[in-house]
CSV table of C-alpha atoms in Angstrom, one decimal:
chain,number,residue,atom,x,y,z
A,1,UNK,CA,-50.0,-13.1,36.4
A,2,UNK,CA,-46.3,-12.3,36.5
A,3,UNK,CA,-45.0,-10.8,39.8
A,4,UNK,CA,-41.8,-9.5,41.3
A,5,UNK,CA,-40.8,-9.6,44.9
A,6,UNK,CA,-38.1,-7.5,46.5
A,7,UNK,CA,-38.2,-8.5,50.2
A,8,UNK,CA,-35.8,-5.9,51.5
A,9,UNK,CA,-37.3,-2.4,51.5
A,10,UNK,CA,-34.0,-0.9,52.9
A,11,UNK,CA,-30.5,-2.1,53.1
A,12,UNK,CA,-27.8,-0.1,55.0
A,13,UNK,CA,-24.2,-1.1,54.3
A,14,UNK,CA,-20.9,0.4,55.1
A,15,UNK,CA,-18.7,1.7,52.4
A,16,UNK,CA,-16.4,-0.9,50.7
A,17,UNK,CA,-18.5,-3.7,52.1
A,18,UNK,CA,-20.3,-6.2,49.8
A,19,UNK,CA,-24.0,-6.0,49.2
A,20,UNK,CA,-26.8,-8.2,47.8
A,21,UNK,CA,-30.2,-7.0,46.8
A,22,UNK,CA,-32.7,-9.8,46.4
A,23,UNK,CA,-35.2,-10.2,43.7
A,24,UNK,CA,-37.6,-13.1,43.1
A,25,UNK,CA,-40.1,-13.4,40.3
A,26,UNK,CA,-43.0,-15.7,39.7
A,27,UNK,CA,-42.3,-18.5,37.3
A,28,UNK,CA,-43.0,-18.2,33.6
A,29,UNK,CA,-42.0,-20.0,30.5
A,30,UNK,CA,-39.5,-17.4,29.6
A,31,UNK,CA,-38.7,-14.0,31.1
A,32,UNK,CA,-36.5,-11.0,30.6
A,33,UNK,CA,-35.1,-9.5,33.8
A,34,UNK,CA,-33.9,-6.0,34.5
A,35,UNK,CA,-32.4,-4.0,37.3
A,36,UNK,CA,-33.0,-0.3,37.3
A,37,UNK,CA,-31.5,2.4,39.6
A,38,UNK,CA,-33.1,5.6,40.7
A,39,UNK,CA,-31.1,8.4,42.2
A,40,UNK,CA,-32.9,11.1,44.2
A,41,UNK,CA,-35.2,13.3,42.1
A,42,UNK,CA,-34.5,11.4,38.9
A,43,UNK,CA,-36.1,8.8,36.8
A,44,UNK,CA,-35.1,5.2,36.6
A,45,UNK,CA,-32.0,4.2,34.6
A,46,UNK,CA,-31.2,0.7,33.3
A,47,UNK,CA,-28.4,-0.9,35.4
A,48,UNK,CA,-28.3,-4.3,33.7
A,49,UNK,CA,-30.4,-6.9,32.0
A,50,UNK,CA,-30.7,-10.6,31.4
A,51,UNK,CA,-32.2,-11.6,28.0
A,52,UNK,CA,-30.6,-14.9,27.3
A,53,UNK,CA,-27.3,-16.7,27.3
A,54,UNK,CA,-24.9,-16.4,30.2
A,55,UNK,CA,-26.7,-16.3,33.5
A,56,UNK,CA,-24.3,-13.8,35.0
A,57,UNK,CA,-24.6,-10.3,33.7
A,58,UNK,CA,-22.6,-7.2,34.7
A,59,UNK,CA,-23.0,-3.5,34.7
A,60,UNK,CA,-20.3,-0.9,33.9
A,61,UNK,CA,-20.1,0.3,37.5
A,62,UNK,CA,-19.3,-3.0,39.2
A,63,UNK,CA,-22.7,-4.5,39.8
A,64,UNK,CA,-23.6,-8.0,38.7
A,65,UNK,CA,-26.7,-10.1,38.8
A,66,UNK,CA,-27.2,-13.8,38.3
A,67,UNK,CA,-30.3,-15.4,36.7
A,68,UNK,CA,-31.2,-18.5,38.6
A,69,UNK,CA,-34.1,-20.3,36.9
A,70,UNK,CA,-34.6,-23.0,39.5
A,71,UNK,CA,-34.9,-20.5,42.3
A,72,UNK,CA,-36.7,-17.9,40.1
A,73,UNK,CA,-34.3,-15.3,41.4
A,74,UNK,CA,-32.2,-12.4,39.9
A,75,UNK,CA,-30.3,-11.0,42.9
A,76,UNK,CA,-28.1,-8.0,42.4
A,77,UNK,CA,-24.6,-7.9,44.0
A,78,UNK,CA,-21.6,-5.7,44.3
A,79,UNK,CA,-18.4,-6.8,46.1
A,80,UNK,CA,-17.5,-3.3,47.4
A,81,UNK,CA,-20.0,-0.4,47.5
A,82,UNK,CA,-19.3,3.3,47.3
A,83,UNK,CA,-21.1,6.2,48.8
A,84,UNK,CA,-22.3,7.1,45.3
A,85,UNK,CA,-24.2,3.8,45.1
A,86,UNK,CA,-26.8,5.2,47.5
A,87,UNK,CA,-30.0,5.0,45.5
A,88,UNK,CA,-33.2,3.0,45.1
A,89,UNK,CA,-33.0,-0.2,43.1
A,90,UNK,CA,-35.9,-1.8,41.2
A,91,UNK,CA,-36.1,-5.2,39.8
A,92,UNK,CA,-38.4,-5.7,36.8
A,93,UNK,CA,-39.5,-8.6,34.7
A,94,UNK,CA,-41.0,-8.6,31.2
A,95,UNK,CA,-42.8,-11.8,30.2
A,96,UNK,CA,-41.2,-13.3,27.2
A,97,UNK,CA,-44.5,-14.4,25.6
A,98,UNK,CA,-45.0,-12.8,22.3
A,99,UNK,CA,-47.3,-9.8,22.4
A,100,UNK,CA,-47.0,-9.2,26.2
A,101,UNK,CA,-47.0,-5.5,26.6
A,102,UNK,CA,-45.7,-4.6,30.0
A,103,UNK,CA,-43.0,-4.7,32.6
A,104,UNK,CA,-43.8,-5.6,36.2
A,105,UNK,CA,-41.7,-3.8,38.8
A,106,UNK,CA,-40.8,-4.8,42.3
A,107,UNK,CA,-41.5,-2.4,45.2
A,108,UNK,CA,-37.8,-1.3,45.3
A,109,UNK,CA,-34.9,-1.5,47.7
A,110,UNK,CA,-33.3,1.6,49.2
A,111,UNK,CA,-29.6,1.1,49.4
A,112,UNK,CA,-27.9,3.4,51.9
A,113,UNK,CA,-24.1,3.3,51.9
A,114,UNK,CA,-22.7,4.6,55.2
A,115,UNK,CA,-19.2,6.2,55.6
B,1,UNK,CA,-29.8,14.2,23.3
B,2,UNK,CA,-32.7,15.0,25.6
B,3,UNK,CA,-34.2,11.5,25.8
B,4,UNK,CA,-37.6,11.6,27.6
B,5,UNK,CA,-38.8,15.1,28.7
B,6,UNK,CA,-41.7,15.6,31.1
B,7,UNK,CA,-43.4,18.8,32.0
B,8,UNK,CA,-44.1,20.2,34.5
B,9,UNK,CA,-41.7,19.0,37.1
B,10,UNK,CA,-43.9,20.0,40.0
B,11,UNK,CA,-47.6,20.7,40.3
B,12,UNK,CA,-50.1,21.4,43.1
B,13,UNK,CA,-53.8,21.0,42.3
B,14,UNK,CA,-57.0,21.4,44.3
B,15,UNK,CA,-59.4,18.6,44.4
B,16,UNK,CA,-61.6,18.6,41.3
B,17,UNK,CA,-59.2,20.6,39.1
B,18,UNK,CA,-57.9,19.2,35.9
B,19,UNK,CA,-54.5,19.1,34.3
B,20,UNK,CA,-52.4,17.5,31.6
B,21,UNK,CA,-49.0,16.0,32.1
B,22,UNK,CA,-46.8,16.3,29.0
B,23,UNK,CA,-44.2,13.8,27.8
B,24,UNK,CA,-42.0,13.8,24.7
B,25,UNK,CA,-39.2,11.6,23.5
B,26,UNK,CA,-36.7,12.2,20.8
B,27,UNK,CA,-35.4,8.6,20.4
B,28,UNK,CA,-37.8,7.6,17.7
B,29,UNK,CA,-39.3,4.9,20.1
B,30,UNK,CA,-42.6,3.4,19.1
B,31,UNK,CA,-43.9,2.5,22.6
B,32,UNK,CA,-44.6,4.9,25.4
B,33,UNK,CA,-45.9,4.4,29.0
B,34,UNK,CA,-47.2,6.3,32.0
B,35,UNK,CA,-46.4,5.0,35.5
B,36,UNK,CA,-47.1,6.3,39.0
B,37,UNK,CA,-44.7,5.8,41.8
B,38,UNK,CA,-45.9,5.7,45.4
B,39,UNK,CA,-43.9,4.8,48.5
B,40,UNK,CA,-43.7,1.1,49.1
B,41,UNK,CA,-45.6,0.3,46.0
B,42,UNK,CA,-43.0,0.5,43.3
B,43,UNK,CA,-44.1,1.6,39.8
B,44,UNK,CA,-47.7,0.9,38.6
B,45,UNK,CA,-48.6,1.2,35.0
B,46,UNK,CA,-51.5,3.7,34.3
B,47,UNK,CA,-51.7,3.6,30.5
B,48,UNK,CA,-49.5,2.6,27.6
B,49,UNK,CA,-49.3,3.1,23.9
B,50,UNK,CA,-47.6,0.3,22.0
B,51,UNK,CA,-47.5,2.3,18.8
B,52,UNK,CA,-48.7,5.6,17.4
B,53,UNK,CA,-52.5,5.6,17.2
B,54,UNK,CA,-53.1,3.0,19.9
B,55,UNK,CA,-53.5,3.3,23.7
B,56,UNK,CA,-54.4,0.7,26.3
B,57,UNK,CA,-55.2,0.6,30.0
B,58,UNK,CA,-52.6,-0.6,32.5
B,59,UNK,CA,-53.1,-1.6,36.2
B,60,UNK,CA,-54.5,1.6,37.6
B,61,UNK,CA,-56.2,3.6,34.8
B,62,UNK,CA,-59.2,4.9,36.7
B,63,UNK,CA,-59.3,8.7,36.9
B,64,UNK,CA,-56.9,9.2,34.0
B,65,UNK,CA,-57.0,9.6,30.2
B,66,UNK,CA,-54.2,9.6,27.7
B,67,UNK,CA,-53.5,10.9,24.2
B,68,UNK,CA,-50.8,9.7,21.8
B,69,UNK,CA,-50.5,12.9,19.9
B,70,UNK,CA,-47.9,11.6,17.5
B,71,UNK,CA,-44.9,9.3,17.7
B,72,UNK,CA,-43.0,11.7,20.0
B,73,UNK,CA,-45.7,12.8,22.4
B,74,UNK,CA,-47.8,11.0,24.9
B,75,UNK,CA,-49.9,13.0,27.4
B,76,UNK,CA,-51.7,12.0,30.6
B,77,UNK,CA,-54.8,13.9,31.7
B,78,UNK,CA,-56.5,14.1,35.1
B,79,UNK,CA,-60.0,15.3,34.5
B,80,UNK,CA,-61.0,15.8,38.2
B,81,UNK,CA,-58.0,15.4,40.5
B,82,UNK,CA,-58.4,13.6,43.8
B,83,UNK,CA,-56.0,13.4,46.8
B,84,UNK,CA,-55.4,9.7,46.0
B,85,UNK,CA,-53.7,10.9,42.8
B,86,UNK,CA,-51.0,12.6,44.7
B,87,UNK,CA,-47.9,10.8,43.4
B,88,UNK,CA,-44.8,11.0,41.2
B,89,UNK,CA,-45.6,10.3,37.6
B,90,UNK,CA,-43.1,8.9,35.2
B,91,UNK,CA,-43.3,8.7,31.5
B,92,UNK,CA,-41.2,6.1,29.7
B,93,UNK,CA,-40.5,5.0,26.2
B,94,UNK,CA,-39.1,1.9,24.6
B,95,UNK,CA,-38.0,0.8,21.1
B,96,UNK,CA,-39.9,-2.4,20.6
B,97,UNK,CA,-38.1,-5.1,18.7
B,98,UNK,CA,-40.6,-7.4,17.0
B,99,UNK,CA,-43.5,-8.4,19.2
B,100,UNK,CA,-41.5,-9.2,22.3
B,101,UNK,CA,-40.8,-6.7,25.0
B,102,UNK,CA,-37.1,-7.2,25.8
B,103,UNK,CA,-35.8,-3.7,25.3
B,104,UNK,CA,-35.1,-1.5,28.3
B,105,UNK,CA,-37.4,1.4,29.3
B,106,UNK,CA,-36.1,5.0,29.1
B,107,UNK,CA,-37.6,7.2,31.8
B,108,UNK,CA,-38.2,10.9,32.2
B,109,UNK,CA,-37.3,12.6,35.5
B,110,UNK,CA,-40.9,12.7,36.7
B,111,UNK,CA,-43.7,15.1,37.6
B,112,UNK,CA,-44.4,15.5,41.3
B,113,UNK,CA,-48.1,16.1,41.8
B,114,UNK,CA,-49.8,17.0,45.0
B,115,UNK,CA,-53.6,17.2,45.2
B,116,UNK,CA,-55.0,19.0,48.2
């Protein structure tokens, strides 16, 4: 069965410093990969997604993630974080096999940006 | 555009009581989902409805039932609440393109349920 691992449950980082949130998934023939962000007392919102094509995908607020098939990873990065980036981030995978019905979520990483 | 709306936002139940969590989406999505979120466990799928008229079990369906009332609405019922069902419940919807799930999920803001 497909699985997603986010090894870091919490990541503290100072404002304007770079950050990397790690995500690894179990191998599959083809996968679709997503990062979602959850702000306090809200639902999850799509941050970015990899479906096919370029392995580097970007969000509108400066985050980027790189699909690495050989390492089965989809790490999320931002070169300079802001206080407003404080949130919980979830990696998710959807198996690309036709008819597969569900997304598998990681356990989440809490990013805390310190002033 | 409201997106996915969940009611109520908060609820406290006593063990053994029943309740229904309501979810409605106005994006004309065909697939709808119920997840629960618990600390350190991420999101776990309870039930889903791939299209109007169909429902299927997810990872943790025990103690829950669902109804896909129409294309817009998907409700989750707890028949006899237990403390283990204390959680935050999220409804989500998705526009399925063909038979492959590569569209993003759209989430509601959640229902925070406490069972004492």
